Amino acid sequence: MLVATVVLTFAGPSDEDPDLAAALVSSDTAQARQDTTTAAPPTSTAQEAIGSSALADAAKAARERATTTTRPPATTNAPATGSGRAATNRPAAPVSIGDGIQAATAKGWQLVGGDEFNGGLSDRWGTYDGAGHAGNGRRTPDAISVRNGALVIRGDSDGNTGGMAWDTGQRYGKWEMRAKFPAGDKQYHPVLILWPTDMSWPEGGEVDFAETNSAADDVSFFLHYSSSNQQKSAKTPLDITQWHNYAVEWTPDAVRGFIDGRQVFESTAGNTLPPGKMHPTIQLDYFPDGGSPAPTEMFVDWMRVYR
């Protein structure tokens, strides 16, 4: 992989964030009911209909769907025209050796897009620029870079961090990301999400296919559904400081989650499935708890979209 540094200078809307169960639950979001599900055997998939939207349309739509959990962005920046700012005082991102065991390979998914983060960042990402999760800290494009062929999102000692959203929403599909969450402050929560593209939250649903905190020894899958933000979830013990492949499969019949090719979550109840298009987001969220946070980073080696 190439060594490169990119500062994103176009800003998408501030995405609303998932709420962690138990110790990770944000106090500003009410939960009507939470169920726990265990892994179930994979079943055959149905045909998926893929759609897309332009970055400008996606950004505009997301700006219009702010909720009580996340404030809208303070500003929106123009697309980058230069080469960005070098992060000479930061350590290089760790190199991912190989692609690991993938759900896509095991299940024969067909690759249709994504971002490998080799030599830079796709211009299809929009970065957040505004208040952080529940108004805590700030999400800024300065927290996001590409180093050593990997996306890096950094949280500093003031609670300033970053998040970014893909410009394409679609109904059904499969997404897989190779990510590493080095040991850091528990107040920072790495999360890989599918977020509603053309509906408001929580009615539009939310799929957190990898969510944890930077001091945890496990990772959770959360499926949010209904206007009362009900949830189903599964927790997997895991060394999150190592590279793992996190995947989600969404068909007309089910939502399934995978880690390193192994299924860890499934929901087939029709009322739990997202009702509209979804798009992937990558976030390092700040949940204040116990003073100034220690600087923390998360890494993503690649994001791939399948059908």
PDB file of C-alpha atoms in Angstrom:
ATOM      1  CA  MET A   1       0.000   0.000   0.000  1.00  0.00           C
ATOM      2  CA  LEU A   2       1.102   3.520  -0.727  1.00  0.00           C
ATOM      3  CA  VAL A   3       1.948   5.947   2.039  1.00  0.00           C
ATOM      4  CA  ALA A   4      -0.247   8.991   1.695  1.00  0.00           C
ATOM      5  CA  THR A   5      -1.873  11.717   3.768  1.00  0.00           C
ATOM      6  CA  VAL A   6      -5.105  13.425   2.791  1.00  0.00           C
ATOM      7  CA  VAL A   7      -7.091  16.063   4.633  1.00  0.00           C
ATOM      8  CA  LEU A   8     -10.730  16.016   3.546  1.00  0.00           C
ATOM      9  CA  THR A   9     -11.997  19.499   2.840  1.00  0.00           C
ATOM     10  CA  PHE A  10     -15.555  18.834   1.770  1.00  0.00           C
ATOM     11  CA  ALA A  11     -18.027  18.273   4.532  1.00  0.00           C
ATOM     12  CA  GLY A  12     -21.170  16.236   4.544  1.00  0.00           C
ATOM     13  CA  PRO A  13     -23.822  16.377   7.229  1.00  0.00           C
ATOM     14  CA  SER A  14     -23.228  15.413  10.822  1.00  0.00           C
ATOM     15  CA  ASP A  15     -24.602  11.863  10.938  1.00  0.00           C
ATOM     16  CA  GLU A  16     -26.675  10.844  13.892  1.00  0.00           C
ATOM     17  CA  ASP A  17     -24.990   8.104  15.844  1.00  0.00           C
ATOM     18  CA  PRO A  18     -25.865   4.686  17.258  1.00  0.00           C
ATOM     19  CA  ASP A  19     -26.408   4.217  20.965  1.00  0.00           C
ATOM     20  CA  LEU A  20     -24.420   1.494  22.715  1.00  0.00           C
ATOM     21  CA  ALA A  21     -26.231  -0.910  25.000  1.00  0.00           C
ATOM     22  CA  ALA A  22     -25.567  -0.975  28.753  1.00  0.00           C
ATOM     23  CA  ALA A  23     -22.402   1.020  29.509  1.00  0.00           C
ATOM     24  CA  LEU A  24     -22.271   2.378  25.976  1.00  0.00           C
ATOM     25  CA  VAL A  25     -25.795   3.809  25.851  1.00  0.00           C
ATOM     26  CA  SER A  26     -25.980   7.565  25.374  1.00  0.00           C
ATOM     27  CA  SER A  27     -28.188   9.112  28.047  1.00  0.00           C
ATOM     28  CA  ASP A  28     -29.966  11.342  25.552  1.00  0.00           C
ATOM     29  CA  THR A  29     -31.660   8.542  23.603  1.00  0.00           C
ATOM     30  CA  ALA A  30     -34.613   6.592  24.958  1.00  0.00           C
ATOM     31  CA  GLN A  31     -34.870   2.898  24.121  1.00  0.00           C
ATOM     32  CA  ALA A  32     -38.299   1.315  24.140  1.00  0.00           C
ATOM     33  CA  ARG A  33     -37.096  -2.277  24.039  1.00  0.00           C
ATOM     34  CA  GLN A  34     -33.838  -4.141  23.498  1.00  0.00           C
ATOM     35  CA  ASP A  35     -33.601  -7.777  22.425  1.00  0.00           C
ATOM     36  CA  THR A  36     -30.496  -9.936  22.216  1.00  0.00           C
ATOM     37  CA  THR A  37     -29.999 -12.341  19.341  1.00  0.00           C
ATOM     38  CA  THR A  38     -27.427 -15.002  18.714  1.00  0.00           C
ATOM     39  CA  ALA A  39     -25.795 -16.138  15.512  1.00  0.00           C
ATOM     40  CA  ALA A  40     -27.966 -18.167  13.159  1.00  0.00           C
ATOM     41  CA  PRO A  41     -26.985 -20.271  10.142  1.00  0.00           C
ATOM     42  CA  PRO A  42     -26.775 -18.317   6.902  1.00  0.00           C
ATOM     43  CA  THR A  43     -29.665 -18.624   4.476  1.00  0.00           C
ATOM     44  CA  SER A  44     -29.846 -17.952   0.752  1.00  0.00           C
ATOM     45  CA  THR A  45     -30.063 -14.333  -0.307  1.00  0.00           C
ATOM     46  CA  ALA A  46     -32.701 -12.695  -2.465  1.00  0.00           C
ATOM     47  CA  GLN A  47     -32.060 -10.478  -5.439  1.00  0.00           C
ATOM     48  CA  GLU A  48     -30.944  -6.973  -4.468  1.00  0.00           C
ATOM     49  CA  ALA A  49     -31.872  -3.740  -6.180  1.00  0.00           C
ATOM     50  CA  ILE A  50     -29.009  -1.282  -6.231  1.00  0.00           C
ATOM     51  CA  GLY A  51     -29.500   2.460  -6.512  1.00  0.00           C
ATOM     52  CA  SER A  52     -27.279   5.509  -6.134  1.00  0.00           C
ATOM     53  CA  SER A  53     -27.397   9.251  -5.502  1.00  0.00           C
ATOM     54  CA  ALA A  54     -25.043  12.137  -6.155  1.00  0.00           C
ATOM     55  CA  LEU A  55     -22.870  13.501  -3.344  1.00  0.00           C
ATOM     56  CA  ALA A  56     -24.580  16.857  -3.374  1.00  0.00           C
ATOM     57  CA  ASP A  57     -28.027  15.280  -3.131  1.00  0.00           C
ATOM     58  CA  ALA A  58     -26.928  12.945  -0.345  1.00  0.00           C
ATOM     59  CA  ALA A  59     -25.374  15.787   1.628  1.00  0.00           C
ATOM     60  CA  LYS A  60     -28.443  17.966   1.216  1.00  0.00           C
ATOM     61  CA  ALA A  61     -30.792  15.173   2.250  1.00  0.00           C
ATOM     62  CA  ALA A  62     -28.738  14.324   5.310  1.00  0.00           C
ATOM     63  CA  ARG A  63     -28.588  17.950   6.415  1.00  0.00           C
ATOM     64  CA  GLU A  64     -32.378  17.918   6.441  1.00  0.00           C
ATOM     65  CA  ARG A  65     -32.698  14.878   8.696  1.00  0.00           C
ATOM     66  CA  ALA A  66     -31.047  16.076  11.915  1.00  0.00           C
ATOM     67  CA  THR A  67     -32.425  14.397  15.057  1.00  0.00           C
ATOM     68  CA  THR A  68     -32.331  15.106  18.753  1.00  0.00           C
ATOM     69  CA  THR A  69     -29.193  12.990  19.134  1.00  0.00           C
ATOM     70  CA  THR A  70     -26.944  14.921  16.773  1.00  0.00           C
ATOM     71  CA  ARG A  71     -26.801  18.567  15.836  1.00  0.00           C
ATOM     72  CA  PRO A  72     -26.496  19.635  12.183  1.00  0.00           C
ATOM     73  CA  PRO A  73     -23.054  20.625  10.871  1.00  0.00           C
ATOM     74  CA  ALA A  74     -21.763  24.102  11.504  1.00  0.00           C
ATOM     75  CA  THR A  75     -20.284  24.526   8.022  1.00  0.00           C
ATOM     76  CA  THR A  76     -19.896  22.756   4.720  1.00  0.00           C
ATOM     77  CA  ASN A  77     -16.551  22.936   2.979  1.00  0.00           C
ATOM     78  CA  ALA A  78     -15.809  22.934  -0.740  1.00  0.00           C
ATOM     79  CA  PRO A  79     -14.152  19.947  -2.484  1.00  0.00           C
ATOM     80  CA  ALA A  80     -10.411  19.701  -2.069  1.00  0.00           C
ATOM     81  CA  THR A  81      -8.233  21.073  -4.839  1.00  0.00           C
ATOM     82  CA  GLY A  82      -4.754  20.636  -3.321  1.00  0.00           C
ATOM     83  CA  SER A  83      -2.717  17.724  -2.042  1.00  0.00           C
ATOM     84  CA  GLY A  84      -3.616  18.219   1.627  1.00  0.00           C
ATOM     85  CA  ARG A  85      -1.514  18.693   4.731  1.00  0.00           C
ATOM     86  CA  ALA A  86       1.210  16.268   5.759  1.00  0.00           C
ATOM     87  CA  ALA A  87       0.854  14.711   9.222  1.00  0.00           C
ATOM     88  CA  THR A  88       4.567  14.612   9.921  1.00  0.00           C
ATOM     89  CA  ASN A  89       4.174  14.514  13.706  1.00  0.00           C
ATOM     90  CA  ARG A  90       1.911  11.478  13.729  1.00  0.00           C
ATOM     91  CA  PRO A  91       3.016   7.834  13.616  1.00  0.00           C
ATOM     92  CA  ALA A  92       2.357   5.874  10.455  1.00  0.00           C
ATOM     93  CA  ALA A  93      -0.776   3.792  10.333  1.00  0.00           C
ATOM     94  CA  PRO A  94      -0.173   0.067  10.872  1.00  0.00           C
ATOM     95  CA  VAL A  95       0.091  -2.012   7.724  1.00  0.00           C
ATOM     96  CA  SER A  96      -2.612  -4.630   7.204  1.00  0.00           C
ATOM     97  CA  ILE A  97      -0.990  -7.875   6.052  1.00  0.00           C
ATOM     98  CA  GLY A  98      -3.351  -9.394   3.525  1.00  0.00           C
ATOM     99  CA  ASP A  99      -7.123  -9.195   3.438  1.00  0.00           C
ATOM    100  CA  GLY A 100      -7.892 -11.792   6.081  1.00  0.00           C
ATOM    101  CA  ILE A 101     -10.940 -14.062   6.045  1.00  0.00           C
ATOM    102  CA  GLN A 102     -13.829 -12.288   4.332  1.00  0.00           C
ATOM    103  CA  ALA A 103     -17.568 -12.897   4.303  1.00  0.00           C
ATOM    104  CA  ALA A 104     -17.547 -11.766   0.668  1.00  0.00           C
ATOM    105  CA  THR A 105     -15.195 -14.578  -0.332  1.00  0.00           C
ATOM    106  CA  ALA A 106     -17.001 -17.207   1.725  1.00  0.00           C
ATOM    107  CA  LYS A 107     -20.411 -16.270   0.330  1.00  0.00           C
ATOM    108  CA  GLY A 108     -19.396 -15.389  -3.221  1.00  0.00           C
ATOM    109  CA  TRP A 109     -20.530 -11.773  -3.174  1.00  0.00           C
ATOM    110  CA  GLN A 110     -19.996  -9.703  -6.335  1.00  0.00           C
ATOM    111  CA  LEU A 111     -17.847  -6.578  -5.886  1.00  0.00           C
ATOM    112  CA  VAL A 112     -19.465  -3.405  -7.236  1.00  0.00           C
ATOM    113  CA  GLY A 113     -17.504  -0.581  -5.566  1.00  0.00           C
ATOM    114  CA  GLY A 114     -15.808   0.836  -2.519  1.00  0.00           C
ATOM    115  CA  ASP A 115     -12.565   2.529  -1.464  1.00  0.00           C
ATOM    116  CA  GLU A 116      -9.193   0.835  -0.903  1.00  0.00           C
ATOM    117  CA  PHE A 117      -7.595   3.988   0.607  1.00  0.00           C
ATOM    118  CA  ASN A 118      -4.492   3.402  -1.530  1.00  0.00           C
ATOM    119  CA  GLY A 119      -2.745   6.681  -2.271  1.00  0.00           C
ATOM    120  CA  GLY A 120      -5.624   8.810  -1.046  1.00  0.00           C
ATOM    121  CA  LEU A 121      -9.335   8.951  -0.349  1.00  0.00           C
ATOM    122  CA  SER A 122     -12.216   8.640  -2.798  1.00  0.00           C
ATOM    123  CA  ASP A 123     -14.036  11.917  -3.427  1.00  0.00           C
ATOM    124  CA  ARG A 124     -17.270  10.047  -2.793  1.00  0.00           C
ATOM    125  CA  TRP A 125     -16.832  10.450   0.965  1.00  0.00           C
ATOM    126  CA  GLY A 126     -18.310  13.467   2.735  1.00  0.00           C
ATOM    127  CA  THR A 127     -16.780  14.419   6.078  1.00  0.00           C
ATOM    128  CA  TYR A 128     -18.664  15.882   9.027  1.00  0.00           C
ATOM    129  CA  ASP A 129     -17.961  19.404  10.214  1.00  0.00           C
ATOM    130  CA  GLY A 130     -19.945  20.437  13.259  1.00  0.00           C
ATOM    131  CA  ALA A 131     -20.953  19.420  16.764  1.00  0.00           C
ATOM    132  CA  GLY A 132     -20.024  15.912  17.888  1.00  0.00           C
ATOM    133  CA  HIS A 133     -22.259  13.128  19.131  1.00  0.00           C
ATOM    134  CA  ALA A 134     -25.032  14.586  21.332  1.00  0.00           C
ATOM    135  CA  GLY A 135     -23.270  17.961  21.049  1.00  0.00           C
ATOM    136  CA  ASN A 136     -20.092  16.731  22.762  1.00  0.00           C
ATOM    137  CA  GLY A 137     -16.795  17.825  21.245  1.00  0.00           C
ATOM    138  CA  ARG A 138     -16.588  18.565  17.555  1.00  0.00           C
ATOM    139  CA  ARG A 139     -16.424  16.580  14.354  1.00  0.00           C
ATOM    140  CA  THR A 140     -13.867  18.103  12.058  1.00  0.00           C
ATOM    141  CA  PRO A 141     -12.312  17.102   8.708  1.00  0.00           C
ATOM    142  CA  ASP A 142      -8.917  17.753  10.319  1.00  0.00           C
ATOM    143  CA  ALA A 143      -9.358  14.528  12.322  1.00  0.00           C
ATOM    144  CA  ILE A 144      -9.391  12.410   9.137  1.00  0.00           C
ATOM    145  CA  SER A 145      -6.421  11.398   7.013  1.00  0.00           C
ATOM    146  CA  VAL A 146      -5.042   8.546   4.937  1.00  0.00           C
ATOM    147  CA  ARG A 147      -1.692   7.164   6.079  1.00  0.00           C
ATOM    148  CA  ASN A 148       0.200   4.131   4.887  1.00  0.00           C
ATOM    149  CA  GLY A 149      -2.753   3.016   2.768  1.00  0.00           C
ATOM    150  CA  ALA A 150      -5.309   3.164   5.599  1.00  0.00           C
ATOM    151  CA  LEU A 151      -7.997   5.591   6.645  1.00  0.00           C
ATOM    152  CA  VAL A 152      -7.225   7.135  10.044  1.00  0.00           C
ATOM    153  CA  ILE A 153      -9.764   8.926  12.258  1.00  0.00           C
ATOM    154  CA  ARG A 154      -8.234  10.523  15.349  1.00  0.00           C
ATOM    155  CA  GLY A 155      -9.809  11.810  18.540  1.00  0.00           C
ATOM    156  CA  ASP A 156      -7.797  14.374  20.505  1.00  0.00           C
ATOM    157  CA  SER A 157      -7.653  15.334  24.197  1.00  0.00           C
ATOM    158  CA  ASP A 158     -10.454  17.894  23.748  1.00  0.00           C
ATOM    159  CA  GLY A 159     -13.056  15.490  22.367  1.00  0.00           C
ATOM    160  CA  ASN A 160     -12.578  16.602  18.763  1.00  0.00           C
ATOM    161  CA  THR A 161     -12.896  13.730  16.323  1.00  0.00           C
ATOM    162  CA  GLY A 162     -14.292  12.846  12.911  1.00  0.00           C
ATOM    163  CA  GLY A 163     -16.818  10.959  10.836  1.00  0.00           C
ATOM    164  CA  MET A 164     -17.596  10.470   7.167  1.00  0.00           C
ATOM    165  CA  ALA A 165     -20.434   9.227   4.963  1.00  0.00           C
ATOM    166  CA  TRP A 166     -20.440   7.511   1.559  1.00  0.00           C
ATOM    167  CA  ASP A 167     -22.406   9.346  -1.105  1.00  0.00           C
ATOM    168  CA  THR A 168     -24.369   6.334  -2.417  1.00  0.00           C
ATOM    169  CA  GLY A 169     -27.518   4.997  -0.823  1.00  0.00           C
ATOM    170  CA  GLN A 170     -29.131   1.754  -1.944  1.00  0.00           C
ATOM    171  CA  ARG A 171     -31.873  -0.700  -1.043  1.00  0.00           C
ATOM    172  CA  TYR A 172     -30.251  -4.020  -0.122  1.00  0.00           C
ATOM    173  CA  GLY A 173     -26.636  -4.985  -0.582  1.00  0.00           C
ATOM    174  CA  LYS A 174     -23.527  -6.109   1.262  1.00  0.00           C
ATOM    175  CA  TRP A 175     -20.738  -4.056   2.801  1.00  0.00           C
ATOM    176  CA  GLU A 176     -17.460  -5.187   4.332  1.00  0.00           C
ATOM    177  CA  MET A 177     -14.712  -3.162   6.045  1.00  0.00           C
ATOM    178  CA  ARG A 178     -11.301  -4.233   7.332  1.00  0.00           C
ATOM    179  CA  ALA A 179     -10.697  -2.266  10.520  1.00  0.00           C
ATOM    180  CA  LYS A 180      -8.413  -2.071  13.552  1.00  0.00           C
ATOM    181  CA  PHE A 181      -9.158  -0.244  16.802  1.00  0.00           C
ATOM    182  CA  PRO A 182      -5.886   0.198  18.760  1.00  0.00           C
ATOM    183  CA  ALA A 183      -6.197   0.340  22.548  1.00  0.00           C
ATOM    184  CA  GLY A 184      -7.240   3.843  23.522  1.00  0.00           C
ATOM    185  CA  ASP A 185      -9.632   5.837  25.681  1.00  0.00           C
ATOM    186  CA  LYS A 186     -12.996   4.276  26.573  1.00  0.00           C
ATOM    187  CA  GLN A 187     -14.636   7.640  25.876  1.00  0.00           C
ATOM    188  CA  TYR A 188     -13.990   7.132  22.156  1.00  0.00           C
ATOM    189  CA  HIS A 189     -16.297   4.721  20.335  1.00  0.00           C
ATOM    190  CA  PRO A 190     -15.332   3.409  16.869  1.00  0.00           C
ATOM    191  CA  VAL A 191     -18.424   2.508  14.840  1.00  0.00           C
ATOM    192  CA  LEU A 192     -19.166   1.221  11.309  1.00  0.00           C
ATOM    193  CA  ILE A 193     -22.730   1.994  10.298  1.00  0.00           C
ATOM    194  CA  LEU A 194     -25.432   1.769   7.653  1.00  0.00           C
ATOM    195  CA  TRP A 195     -27.466   4.971   7.952  1.00  0.00           C
ATOM    196  CA  PRO A 196     -30.800   5.884   6.271  1.00  0.00           C
ATOM    197  CA  THR A 197     -30.333   7.854   3.064  1.00  0.00           C
ATOM    198  CA  ASP A 198     -33.817   9.089   2.207  1.00  0.00           C
ATOM    199  CA  MET A 199     -35.734   8.724   5.465  1.00  0.00           C
ATOM    200  CA  SER A 200     -35.449  10.329   8.888  1.00  0.00           C
ATOM    201  CA  TRP A 201     -34.072   8.583  11.968  1.00  0.00           C
ATOM    202  CA  PRO A 202     -35.219   6.506  13.790  1.00  0.00           C
ATOM    203  CA  GLU A 203     -38.000   5.596  11.343  1.00  0.00           C
ATOM    204  CA  GLY A 204     -35.418   4.883   8.639  1.00  0.00           C
ATOM    205  CA  GLY A 205     -33.551   2.393  10.835  1.00  0.00           C
ATOM    206  CA  GLU A 206     -29.864   2.052  11.634  1.00  0.00           C
ATOM    207  CA  VAL A 207     -27.432  -0.849  11.305  1.00  0.00           C
ATOM    208  CA  ASP A 208     -24.282  -0.671  13.448  1.00  0.00           C
ATOM    209  CA  PHE A 209     -22.359  -3.653  12.152  1.00  0.00           C
ATOM    210  CA  ALA A 210     -19.317  -2.942  14.331  1.00  0.00           C
ATOM    211  CA  GLU A 211     -19.569  -0.828  17.470  1.00  0.00           C
ATOM    212  CA  THR A 212     -17.333  -0.777  20.531  1.00  0.00           C
ATOM    213  CA  ASN A 213     -15.227   1.525  22.685  1.00  0.00           C
ATOM    214  CA  SER A 214     -11.475   1.860  22.355  1.00  0.00           C
ATOM    215  CA  ALA A 215     -10.772   0.090  25.662  1.00  0.00           C
ATOM    216  CA  ALA A 216     -13.176  -2.839  25.158  1.00  0.00           C
ATOM    217  CA  ASP A 217     -12.489  -6.527  24.559  1.00  0.00           C
ATOM    218  CA  ASP A 218     -15.625  -7.118  22.500  1.00  0.00           C
ATOM    219  CA  VAL A 219     -17.587  -5.642  19.619  1.00  0.00           C
ATOM    220  CA  SER A 220     -21.365  -5.355  19.166  1.00  0.00           C
ATOM    221  CA  PHE A 221     -23.833  -5.493  16.282  1.00  0.00           C
ATOM    222  CA  PHE A 222     -26.923  -3.297  16.717  1.00  0.00           C
ATOM    223  CA  LEU A 223     -30.021  -3.262  14.527  1.00  0.00           C
ATOM    224  CA  HIS A 224     -32.207  -0.232  15.316  1.00  0.00           C
ATOM    225  CA  TYR A 225     -35.790  -0.223  14.041  1.00  0.00           C
ATOM    226  CA  SER A 226     -39.190   1.470  14.444  1.00  0.00           C
ATOM    227  CA  SER A 227     -40.130   5.010  15.389  1.00  0.00           C
ATOM    228  CA  SER A 228     -39.526   4.132  19.057  1.00  0.00           C
ATOM    229  CA  ASN A 229     -35.906   3.085  18.329  1.00  0.00           C
ATOM    230  CA  GLN A 230     -36.208  -0.543  19.356  1.00  0.00           C
ATOM    231  CA  GLN A 231     -33.075  -2.670  19.012  1.00  0.00           C
ATOM    232  CA  LYS A 232     -31.768  -6.167  18.485  1.00  0.00           C
ATOM    233  CA  SER A 233     -28.120  -6.830  19.237  1.00  0.00           C
ATOM    234  CA  ALA A 234     -25.341  -9.366  19.535  1.00  0.00           C
ATOM    235  CA  LYS A 235     -21.998  -9.011  21.327  1.00  0.00           C
ATOM    236  CA  THR A 236     -18.848 -10.889  20.261  1.00  0.00           C
ATOM    237  CA  PRO A 237     -15.704 -11.228  22.411  1.00  0.00           C
ATOM    238  CA  LEU A 238     -12.827 -10.000  20.250  1.00  0.00           C
ATOM    239  CA  ASP A 239      -9.358  -8.482  20.332  1.00  0.00           C
ATOM    240  CA  ILE A 240     -10.372  -5.259  18.604  1.00  0.00           C
ATOM    241  CA  THR A 241      -6.749  -4.075  18.503  1.00  0.00           C
ATOM    242  CA  GLN A 242      -6.073  -6.538  15.655  1.00  0.00           C
ATOM    243  CA  TRP A 243      -7.255  -6.289  12.059  1.00  0.00           C
ATOM    244  CA  HIS A 244     -10.685  -7.858  11.513  1.00  0.00           C
ATOM    245  CA  ASN A 245     -13.209  -7.879   8.680  1.00  0.00           C
ATOM    246  CA  TYR A 246     -16.662  -6.598   9.650  1.00  0.00           C
ATOM    247  CA  ALA A 247     -19.505  -7.202   7.196  1.00  0.00           C
ATOM    248  CA  VAL A 248     -23.246  -6.728   6.899  1.00  0.00           C
ATOM    249  CA  GLU A 249     -25.628  -8.397   4.455  1.00  0.00           C
ATOM    250  CA  TRP A 250     -29.046  -6.846   3.870  1.00  0.00           C
ATOM    251  CA  THR A 251     -31.628  -8.648   1.734  1.00  0.00           C
ATOM    252  CA  PRO A 252     -35.439  -8.366   1.481  1.00  0.00           C
ATOM    253  CA  ASP A 253     -35.597 -11.216   4.001  1.00  0.00           C
ATOM    254  CA  ALA A 254     -32.901 -10.513   6.592  1.00  0.00           C
ATOM    255  CA  VAL A 255     -30.063  -8.470   8.029  1.00  0.00           C
ATOM    256  CA  ARG A 256     -26.952 -10.500   8.925  1.00  0.00           C
ATOM    257  CA  GLY A 257     -23.626  -9.554  10.479  1.00  0.00           C
ATOM    258  CA  PHE A 258     -20.228 -11.207  10.061  1.00  0.00           C
ATOM    259  CA  ILE A 259     -16.773 -10.972  11.614  1.00  0.00           C
ATOM    260  CA  ASP A 260     -13.915 -12.564   9.680  1.00  0.00           C
ATOM    261  CA  GLY A 261     -16.408 -14.519   7.578  1.00  0.00           C
ATOM    262  CA  ARG A 262     -18.281 -15.947  10.564  1.00  0.00           C
ATOM    263  CA  GLN A 263     -21.919 -15.015  11.048  1.00  0.00           C
ATOM    264  CA  VAL A 264     -22.546 -13.338  14.416  1.00  0.00           C
ATOM    265  CA  PHE A 265     -26.000 -11.788  13.942  1.00  0.00           C
ATOM    266  CA  GLU A 266     -29.238 -12.394  12.080  1.00  0.00           C
ATOM    267  CA  SER A 267     -32.700 -10.853  12.095  1.00  0.00           C
ATOM    268  CA  THR A 268     -35.439 -12.103   9.756  1.00  0.00           C
ATOM    269  CA  ALA A 269     -38.429 -10.331  11.325  1.00  0.00           C
ATOM    270  CA  GLY A 270     -39.872  -8.032   8.691  1.00  0.00           C
ATOM    271  CA  ASN A 271     -40.595  -5.198  11.115  1.00  0.00           C
ATOM    272  CA  THR A 272     -36.886  -4.973  12.055  1.00  0.00           C
ATOM    273  CA  LEU A 273     -35.565  -4.496   8.501  1.00  0.00           C
ATOM    274  CA  PRO A 274     -34.709  -1.023   7.147  1.00  0.00           C
ATOM    275  CA  PRO A 275     -37.624   0.452   5.161  1.00  0.00           C
ATOM    276  CA  GLY A 276     -35.549   2.552   2.722  1.00  0.00           C
ATOM    277  CA  LYS A 277     -32.122   3.121   1.229  1.00  0.00           C
ATOM    278  CA  MET A 278     -29.030   3.027   3.420  1.00  0.00           C
ATOM    279  CA  HIS A 279     -25.416   4.209   3.029  1.00  0.00           C
ATOM    280  CA  PRO A 280     -22.231   3.367   4.977  1.00  0.00           C
ATOM    281  CA  THR A 281     -20.590   5.737   7.444  1.00  0.00           C
ATOM    282  CA  ILE A 282     -17.369   5.496   9.476  1.00  0.00           C
ATOM    283  CA  GLN A 283     -17.205   7.352  12.795  1.00  0.00           C
ATOM    284  CA  LEU A 284     -15.110   7.764  15.943  1.00  0.00           C
ATOM    285  CA  ASP A 285     -17.627   9.135  18.432  1.00  0.00           C
ATOM    286  CA  TYR A 286     -16.969  10.913  21.729  1.00  0.00           C
ATOM    287  CA  PHE A 287     -18.943   9.896  24.836  1.00  0.00           C
ATOM    288  CA  PRO A 288     -17.639  12.052  27.736  1.00  0.00           C
ATOM    289  CA  ASP A 289     -17.119  10.025  30.905  1.00  0.00           C
ATOM    290  CA  GLY A 290     -14.312  10.764  33.329  1.00  0.00           C
ATOM    291  CA  GLY A 291     -12.357  13.810  32.243  1.00  0.00           C
ATOM    292  CA  SER A 292     -10.216  14.755  29.288  1.00  0.00           C
ATOM    293  CA  PRO A 293      -9.866  11.789  26.886  1.00  0.00           C
ATOM    294  CA  ALA A 294      -6.503  10.394  25.848  1.00  0.00           C
ATOM    295  CA  PRO A 295      -5.843  10.821  22.095  1.00  0.00           C
ATOM    296  CA  THR A 296      -7.184   7.759  20.272  1.00  0.00           C
ATOM    297  CA  GLU A 297      -7.237   6.511  16.681  1.00  0.00           C
ATOM    298  CA  MET A 298      -9.148   4.022  14.558  1.00  0.00           C
ATOM    299  CA  PHE A 299      -8.050   2.574  11.208  1.00  0.00           C
ATOM    300  CA  VAL A 300      -9.902   1.214   8.171  1.00  0.00           C
ATOM    301  CA  ASP A 301      -7.863  -0.589   5.498  1.00  0.00           C
ATOM    302  CA  TRP A 302     -10.677  -0.759   2.941  1.00  0.00           C
ATOM    303  CA  MET A 303     -14.435  -0.452   2.450  1.00  0.00           C
ATOM    304  CA  ARG A 304     -15.999  -2.691  -0.208  1.00  0.00           C
ATOM    305  CA  VAL A 305     -19.549  -2.780  -1.559  1.00  0.00           C
ATOM    306  CA  TYR A 306     -21.055  -5.987  -2.965  1.00  0.00           C
ATOM    307  CA  ARG A 307     -24.247  -7.430  -4.352  1.00  0.00           C
TER     308      ARG A 307
END
